[in-house]
Amino acid sequence: MDMLSAHFVQNYDKYLRDYLKARMRDLAGVAASLNSSWGANPRFNTALRTPPATFTYENPSTGDSSLQPTTLPTEANKMAPTVDTHILSELHGNLFLVKTDVFIRNFLYGQAADLDPTDEEAAPSVSNSERRARDEKLAQECLEALRSQNNNEQFQKVVKILSTDENCEMAARISPYRSNEFTKLVENIRSKRNLYHPLADLFSFINMFFRCYFNHGMTGEWSREIDRSWPFATDPRKPSENHSTFLRRRFIVSYDKEFKYSPHVSEHPKLQPNLSLVLCKKLEGEWIETDNPHWKDVKVPIEVKLSDGFDANHVCQMARYARAIRLEQFDRNFTFSILISKNKCRVFHWDASRCHVTEVDIHKNPVVFIQIIGRLASMDPQSMGYDPRFSNSGRVLSTDNPAMQTWLEVIPAMPTKFHELPSRVENEGKKPLVLDLFIDHPIFQARGFLFSRFTRVWGGREVIGTNAQKGKLRVVKQNWADADRVNEAFLYEKAKDVPNVARLMGYEGVARTVDTCSLWNDGEIVGVYRKGGAQEQPLPQFKTARNAFVLYPCDESPRAFIRVLVRMIFEEKGRSILGVRGCRELLEATKQWVIGIWGLNEKGIIHRDVSSGNLLLGHDPGSPAFIIDLGLAHWSGLPGCEEDSSTPGTDPERVAKAHHHLTGTLPFIAYELLVSMIEGESIKHEARFDVESVLWVVLYVVLREERSVRAEVTLRNLLSTEIGVVQVAKESLLSGGLEQNVRRPFVLTGRFKDLAPFLRGFASLLWSKGGTLELDDVIDLIDSSMSSLPPGSGEKGETSESKRGLASSEDQEERVDGTSHERSGNPAKKMRSGQGVRGPVPE
């Protein structure tokens, strides 16, 4: 029996992870429950099931949003139906069909960088409208070449260059356009695989035609003009480096290839687009590429279908590709994808708030079709969604030197209550803060589905001159914040005098998602796709099928849900709470966290997401612990706070939405909040609930070091995906379950056993005091508990977490500020992380 117990203790983490995986497999039917509602609270509906404790679902936290738990599988495709359910839920009401002309104007040419028409002479820049007119003319000429083929001089020149480029004869492979159709796309097509190569060859011809005739010279020679915005990636420390060769975009058939991801993208989906527009290089006549494409190099994924229908499977496939690019390409703000069949081409534009799609009949509107393909193949990086603030944005290939540095420029600004983007004029003359980021070792990377904050946190060094090694260590937090919420950086600025809260060094608002309300006219959006069950009648030309996404009319432009890309830079460094050195350090940190929470409350800030990832220890034994991540905090705007003074000229009608619905990380949410969730009652989040969350964090750390079966069961219940199970476990612990004088006392025997009196006293305070809890009550308890600790309590060698190598790339004990920051891909993450509960994007 002793041998069995020892074996269980040694393999505790493995058993619990296996248990959680088994529970997730048992929840294969969760898709149905995710679509059901539960509870009577008019502010939100919620299902009893919550997501696994390994994923934080990030969506806007607004007062009118419903609270719907969500799930992410821990293994790539074992719960694909559940993942698709979440994808469809997010797309419901957030997928808009746009008129083709409007889509082309706003998404294909609306964000183009200015290009000079030639390299040889100075000339006025080409505006977006001029570029569009030029592409329309090229598309018409390209169609004429496809009509005449061998009788057309342009066709012959392009095919000759293309044949040399591809090392094969291409003339017979290019589909002609005759009798109002691309013949090779309709003749002898029995399966979608019959379309792969004809489409790839046609796309390659269009791509090369645009390259040959982009300039006005019409020389029929390949022009580097279209590629000069894609130079080889260079070391940012050597800005004078210049290459005479450029990267190329190339269409490939990829249905039979296994796409790779970077090592830090863990638990990634296994996806294989049928065709792909990829970035690659050609040196000495040879393409430099690998047998298996990399998602880092994919610019536009393309899915081919035989039928023209638009069902849930088609939509999900497009969304999976967009998400794969989002996970891999950190420097990309939006992306495109294509769904194409024998007759229709659908082009998607994905950003952090919604998706817009347009559709073109390939055969009836060939010029528009050619223009779209040619434009996507000839875009500059910024027009394709890449952020120029990153060095080499969009131009670092998977085959490049992994030691290639990535620098980020941030122009710091004073945080405003709302996210106000500075103009170019305002930024002129300001000195940017340059950071050398540890891109391949992110501290945190959120794994949202489609429309979410997509929080990323990196460590990095401040660049001084060209020697990044001399700079100080900094932390950058980047996310797509809800524009209707109070700016997180604004809250940090308000809390700058509060002890034990992270210190903000710099902030910048960078970009916004598309605002269809202010930019578009009524009627330019054809309709919105929704799942079945909506009350409105669908447009008559769209029949409702079982798996179809139904298109409903839009009489006017829908209210835009806007997100703002923000970056915050922090000075503080810290350690994970799981690396605590002993009981005394844990109690001292607890005292500092509670003081920080109380200080935030005095400034009118309620944190609302106190968790194991948001409470950090000091970097050194003598440095204070602190609180991070005010991304879900509520700002009450207390009298005398002058909450609007930092935003001169703000529209008085622009008021942040209420944020009193429930949110947080399930294992650490206060007991009363769980009860209100289950009973469907409205409740206001108070500071005392954040203080209670500190108890659950400390207990979580303690129970991880316990070896008894009862401790294992208690921890398992606290980490449960069932709200009711967590609520019952917390009620038992608060109401006397930790006392010694009960029938079955909870005895601690592990590393932190000396904290048992403190845990009992803390639980008793919270249970008995309730709304009358005072800061002094908790501080007196902590001081008393520390005075009774024996020397060296809990300091028993290296912790299991430090053995697992949880540190950042800079320091093996380093933890830094910015957000919840469990390391991406860490095998212990499933045990450490808690499940966040977020509301979905409001329609």
XYZ file of N, CA, C and O in Angstrom, residues 359-467:
436
model
N -18.503 37.901 -52.944
C -18.474 36.776 -53.879
C -18.575 37.288 -55.310
O -19.275 38.257 -55.604
N -17.843 36.617 -56.172
C -17.757 36.990 -57.575
C -17.997 35.751 -58.423
O -17.450 34.682 -58.125
N -18.806 35.898 -59.463
C -18.971 34.815 -60.424
C -17.754 34.827 -61.347
O -17.508 35.802 -62.067
N -16.996 33.760 -61.323
C -15.736 33.698 -62.056
C -15.935 33.912 -63.548
O -15.175 34.647 -64.196
N -16.954 33.286 -64.097
C -17.144 33.287 -65.547
C -17.921 34.508 -66.029
O -17.664 35.012 -67.122
N -18.860 35.000 -65.216
C -19.647 36.159 -65.635
C -18.921 37.479 -65.394
O -19.189 38.470 -66.078
N -18.029 37.500 -64.391
C -17.282 38.724 -64.075
C -15.779 38.431 -64.059
O -15.112 38.572 -63.023
N -15.225 38.017 -65.187
C -13.823 37.588 -65.204
C -12.833 38.709 -64.899
O -11.789 38.462 -64.287
N -13.151 39.938 -65.315
C -12.220 41.037 -65.062
C -12.082 41.292 -63.568
O -10.969 41.466 -63.043
N -13.200 41.312 -62.846
C -13.162 41.516 -61.401
C -12.417 40.370 -60.724
O -11.596 40.586 -59.811
N -12.685 39.158 -61.162
C -12.008 37.984 -60.605
C -10.491 38.088 -60.798
O -9.719 37.887 -59.860
N -10.066 38.421 -62.000
C -8.637 38.545 -62.282
C -8.026 39.672 -61.465
O -6.911 39.555 -60.928
N -8.746 40.784 -61.337
C -8.236 41.908 -60.564
C -8.019 41.517 -59.106
O -7.005 41.890 -58.501
N -8.945 40.769 -58.530
C -8.821 40.351 -57.127
C -7.585 39.473 -56.944
O -6.777 39.690 -56.028
N -7.418 38.467 -57.817
C -6.271 37.564 -57.696
C -4.974 38.333 -57.922
O -3.993 38.169 -57.177
N -4.953 39.191 -58.932
C -3.756 39.966 -59.205
C -3.399 40.908 -58.071
O -2.228 41.087 -57.734
N -4.413 41.514 -57.468
C -4.166 42.436 -56.356
C -3.612 41.701 -55.142
O -2.640 42.152 -54.509
N -4.191 40.573 -54.789
C -3.699 39.814 -53.640
C -2.260 39.362 -53.859
O -1.466 39.311 -52.918
N -1.920 39.023 -55.098
C -0.570 38.552 -55.384
C 0.444 39.685 -55.428
O 1.657 39.431 -55.368
N -0.005 40.938 -55.548
C 0.928 42.053 -55.722
C 0.865 43.074 -54.601
O 1.420 44.157 -54.709
N 0.185 42.751 -53.498
C 0.087 43.694 -52.376
C 1.429 43.902 -51.697
O 2.269 43.002 -51.655
N 1.606 45.083 -51.136
C 2.747 45.321 -50.261
C 2.401 44.778 -48.874
O 1.239 44.482 -48.573
N 3.387 44.589 -48.002
C 3.117 43.981 -46.692
C 2.042 44.705 -45.880
O 1.191 44.065 -45.261
N 2.052 46.038 -45.870
C 1.090 46.762 -45.052
C -0.326 46.559 -45.570
O -1.269 46.422 -44.783
N -0.519 46.512 -46.887
C -1.848 46.280 -47.450
C -2.343 44.884 -47.143
O -3.549 44.626 -47.135
N -1.414 43.960 -46.895
C -1.777 42.589 -46.572
C -1.966 42.390 -45.079
O -2.265 41.292 -44.627
N -1.829 43.465 -44.310
C -2.133 43.383 -42.884
C -0.949 43.407 -41.963
O -1.119 43.324 -40.738
N 0.267 43.517 -42.492
C 1.447 43.469 -41.626
C 1.736 44.836 -41.014
O 1.598 45.867 -41.664
N 2.159 44.801 -39.758
C 2.375 46.011 -38.975
C 3.794 46.514 -39.203
O 4.768 45.842 -38.818
N 3.958 47.700 -39.799
C 5.308 48.188 -40.097
C 6.112 48.559 -38.863
O 7.312 48.832 -38.981
N 5.495 48.563 -37.676
C 6.255 48.874 -36.460
C 7.228 47.745 -36.111
O 8.152 47.934 -35.330
N 6.979 46.539 -36.633
C 7.912 45.430 -36.438
C 8.956 45.464 -37.550
O 8.616 45.673 -38.722
N 10.197 45.230 -37.195
C 11.222 45.134 -38.228
C 10.942 43.918 -39.108
O 10.470 42.881 -38.637
N 11.192 44.064 -40.411
C 10.993 42.960 -41.360
C 9.570 42.419 -41.324
O 9.353 41.219 -41.515
N 8.585 43.271 -41.077
C 7.214 42.781 -40.901
C 6.744 42.016 -42.130
O 6.761 42.518 -43.253
N 6.333 40.767 -41.899
C 5.819 39.911 -42.964
C 6.873 39.325 -43.860
O 6.544 38.575 -44.789
N 8.160 39.623 -43.621
C 9.205 39.238 -44.568
C 10.211 38.243 -43.999
O 11.185 37.905 -44.668
N 10.000 37.779 -42.782
C 10.890 36.774 -42.206
C 10.339 35.397 -42.549
O 9.241 35.033 -42.131
N 11.089 34.633 -43.336
C 10.639 33.314 -43.770
C 10.974 32.258 -42.721
O 11.881 32.439 -41.892
N 10.269 31.157 -42.801
C 10.540 30.050 -41.890
C 11.926 29.472 -42.123
O 12.508 28.846 -41.232
N 12.472 29.658 -43.334
C 13.803 29.133 -43.654
C 14.919 30.105 -43.294
O 16.088 29.778 -43.449
N 14.577 31.310 -42.821
C 15.600 32.273 -42.449
C 16.288 31.861 -41.151
O 15.801 31.000 -40.404
N 17.380 32.520 -40.876
C 18.147 32.259 -39.667
C 17.263 32.447 -38.438
O 16.701 33.523 -38.236
N 17.123 31.408 -37.606
C 16.267 31.559 -36.413
C 16.776 32.615 -35.445
O 16.029 33.057 -34.565
N 18.026 33.032 -35.592
C 18.567 34.064 -34.712
C 18.225 35.470 -35.193
O 18.642 36.449 -34.570
N 17.471 35.573 -36.283
C 17.083 36.882 -36.801
C 16.332 37.666 -35.726
O 15.334 37.197 -35.170
N 16.797 38.855 -35.426
C 16.172 39.664 -34.390
C 14.918 40.360 -34.919
O 14.802 40.634 -36.105
N 13.985 40.596 -34.007
C 12.781 41.370 -34.324
C 12.728 42.575 -33.407
O 12.674 42.431 -32.180
N 12.748 43.752 -34.002
C 12.649 44.978 -33.234
C 11.254 45.563 -33.391
O 10.628 45.457 -34.447
N 10.801 46.190 -32.336
C 9.489 46.836 -32.328
C 9.650 48.293 -31.931
O 10.300 48.597 -30.929
N 9.033 49.172 -32.700
C 9.016 50.584 -32.362
C 7.689 50.942 -31.695
O 6.633 50.583 -32.197
N 7.775 51.625 -30.586
C 6.592 52.113 -29.872
C 6.782 53.609 -29.624
O 7.826 54.029 -29.127
N 5.788 54.390 -30.006
C 5.831 55.831 -29.751
C 4.929 56.105 -28.553
O 3.700 56.175 -28.690
N 5.488 56.241 -27.353
C 4.658 56.353 -26.139
C 3.775 57.599 -26.159
O 4.153 58.653 -26.661
N 2.577 57.432 -25.620
C 1.624 58.534 -25.502
C 0.968 58.471 -24.130
O 0.979 57.434 -23.470
N 0.383 59.576 -23.713
C -0.334 59.607 -22.442
C -1.641 58.843 -22.592
O -2.428 59.126 -23.495
N -1.899 57.840 -21.745
C -3.143 57.073 -21.876
C -4.371 57.947 -21.670
O -4.412 58.789 -20.766
N -5.362 57.783 -22.491
C -6.642 58.456 -22.342
C -7.680 57.462 -21.849
O -7.469 56.252 -21.906
N -8.797 57.972 -21.392
C -9.825 57.079 -20.851
C -10.286 56.080 -21.897
O -10.454 54.893 -21.619
N -10.491 56.573 -23.121
C -10.807 55.696 -24.233
C -9.591 55.626 -25.152
O -8.657 56.417 -25.021
N -9.621 54.687 -26.078
C -8.481 54.458 -26.945
C -8.503 55.459 -28.098
O -9.179 55.249 -29.112
N -7.777 56.544 -27.938
C -7.681 57.552 -28.989
C -6.383 57.344 -29.757
O -5.299 57.403 -29.189
N -6.485 57.089 -31.066
C -5.295 56.855 -31.867
C -4.669 58.182 -32.271
O -5.359 59.078 -32.761
N -3.364 58.317 -32.107
C -2.704 59.560 -32.513
C -2.617 59.662 -34.032
O -2.563 58.653 -34.738
N -2.615 60.860 -34.538
C -2.458 61.074 -35.976
C -0.970 61.081 -36.332
O -0.102 61.128 -35.467
N -0.683 61.027 -37.629
C 0.708 61.085 -38.066
C 1.361 62.393 -37.624
O 2.533 62.432 -37.248
N 0.591 63.470 -37.669
C 1.134 64.769 -37.287
C 1.527 64.761 -35.810
O 2.581 65.282 -35.422
N 0.688 64.140 -34.981
C 0.975 64.090 -33.548
C 2.227 63.274 -33.257
O 2.941 63.532 -32.292
N 2.502 62.262 -34.076
C 3.661 61.400 -33.855
C 4.952 61.963 -34.438
O 6.040 61.488 -34.109
N 4.839 62.943 -35.329
C 6.027 63.501 -35.963
C 6.931 64.149 -34.910
O 6.485 64.908 -34.067
N 8.196 63.822 -35.005
C 9.165 64.405 -34.096
C 9.326 63.657 -32.790
O 10.267 63.919 -32.042
N 8.423 62.728 -32.470
C 8.534 61.962 -31.234
C 9.557 60.844 -31.412
O 9.588 60.172 -32.438
N 10.360 60.657 -30.410
C 11.375 59.615 -30.451
C 10.757 58.275 -30.060
O 10.216 58.138 -28.960
N 10.827 57.281 -30.937
C 10.233 55.988 -30.591
C 11.090 55.223 -29.592
O 12.314 55.403 -29.531
N 10.434 54.414 -28.820
C 11.113 53.475 -27.943
C 11.271 52.177 -28.728
O 10.290 51.623 -29.225
N 12.491 51.703 -28.876
C 12.771 50.517 -29.687
C 13.134 49.361 -28.770
O 13.964 49.511 -27.862
N 12.511 48.219 -29.017
C 12.735 47.033 -28.189
C 13.104 45.853 -29.062
O 12.504 45.619 -30.122
N 14.104 45.119 -28.620
C 14.475 43.856 -29.258
C 13.698 42.755 -28.562
O 13.972 42.400 -27.416
N 12.685 42.222 -29.246
C 11.750 41.278 -28.618
C 12.258 39.841 -28.680
O 12.891 39.431 -29.650
N 11.901 39.078 -27.640
C 12.170 37.644 -27.631
C 10.960 36.942 -28.257
O 10.173 36.277 -27.573
N 10.832 37.089 -29.572
C 9.634 36.645 -30.285
C 9.406 35.146 -30.167
O 8.274 34.679 -30.004
N 10.459 34.364 -30.257
C 10.309 32.908 -30.263
C 10.062 32.327 -28.879
O 9.880 31.120 -28.747
N 10.071 33.172 -27.869
C 9.825 32.704 -26.496
C 8.804 33.620 -25.828
O 9.117 34.305 -24.847
N 7.571 33.656 -26.335
C 6.570 34.544 -25.729
C 6.280 34.148 -24.295
O 6.255 32.967 -23.954
N 6.078 35.145 -23.470
C 5.700 34.890 -22.078
C 4.271 34.379 -22.023
O 3.936 33.498 -21.248
N 3.443 34.944 -22.868
C 2.041 34.527 -22.918
C 1.519 34.733 -24.329
O 1.860 35.707 -25.002
N 0.687 33.803 -24.772
C 0.050 33.936 -26.073
C -1.353 33.359 -25.972
O -1.532 32.161 -25.785
N -2.349 34.234 -26.053
C -3.737 33.791 -25.921
C -4.118 32.933 -27.107
O -3.654 33.143 -28.234
N -4.992 31.965 -26.866
C -5.423 31.056 -27.922
C -6.920 31.250 -28.180
O -7.721 30.339 -28.038
N -7.280 32.465 -28.539
C -8.668 32.732 -28.873
C -9.056 32.015 -30.152
O -8.231 31.462 -30.858
N -10.340 32.031 -30.458
C -10.807 31.366 -31.668
C -10.734 32.321 -32.854
O -9.901 32.179 -33.731
N -11.582 33.307 -32.904
C -11.613 34.211 -34.052
C -11.568 35.669 -33.633
O -10.647 36.397 -33.965
N -12.602 36.083 -32.909
C -12.767 37.501 -32.602
C -12.537 37.707 -31.113
O -13.440 37.517 -30.305
N -11.339 38.086 -30.751
C -11.002 38.223 -29.343
C -9.839 39.181 -29.197
O -9.373 39.780 -30.170
N -9.363 39.317 -27.988
C -8.279 40.260 -27.718
C -6.932 39.778 -28.246
O -6.031 40.564 -28.477
N -6.764 38.462 -28.386
C -5.516 37.890 -28.892
C -4.301 38.502 -28.181
O -3.378 39.007 -28.804
N -4.328 38.410 -26.874
C -3.246 38.994 -26.082
C -1.935 38.247 -26.312
O -1.891 37.022 -26.315
N -0.889 39.016 -26.516
C 0.461 38.467 -26.589
C 1.357 39.292 -25.665
O 1.233 40.510 -25.574
N 2.281 38.600 -25.004
C 3.223 39.272 -24.115
C 4.619 38.734 -24.409
O 4.827 37.520 -24.452
N 5.535 39.662 -24.649
C 6.922 39.290 -24.905
C 7.845 40.017 -23.941
O 7.586 41.143 -23.529
N 8.948 39.381 -23.630
C 10.046 40.070 -22.998
C 10.933 40.668 -24.081
O 10.880 40.270 -25.245
N 11.757 41.617 -23.712
C 12.652 42.221 -24.680
C 13.583 43.202 -24.009
O 13.398 43.571 -22.846
N 14.584 43.607 -24.780
C 15.540 44.576 -24.262
C 15.392 45.895 -24.987
O 15.196 45.928 -26.201
N 15.471 46.962 -24.224
C 15.427 48.279 -24.828
C 16.686 48.490 -25.655
O 17.797 48.187 -25.216
N 16.511 48.987 -26.873
C 17.630 49.173 -27.789
C 18.233 50.559 -27.571
O 17.530 51.578 -27.633
N 19.515 50.577 -27.312
C 20.255 51.831 -27.186
C 21.211 51.896 -28.362
O 22.161 51.123 -28.441
N 20.966 52.810 -29.276
C 21.760 52.853 -30.497
C 21.504 51.600 -31.310
O 20.361 51.246 -31.594
N 22.545 50.894 -31.652
C 22.394 49.639 -32.391
C 22.823 48.447 -31.559
O 22.940 47.345 -32.078
N 23.069 48.666 -30.263
C 23.518 47.584 -29.395
C 22.422 47.245 -28.400
O 22.300 47.851 -27.350
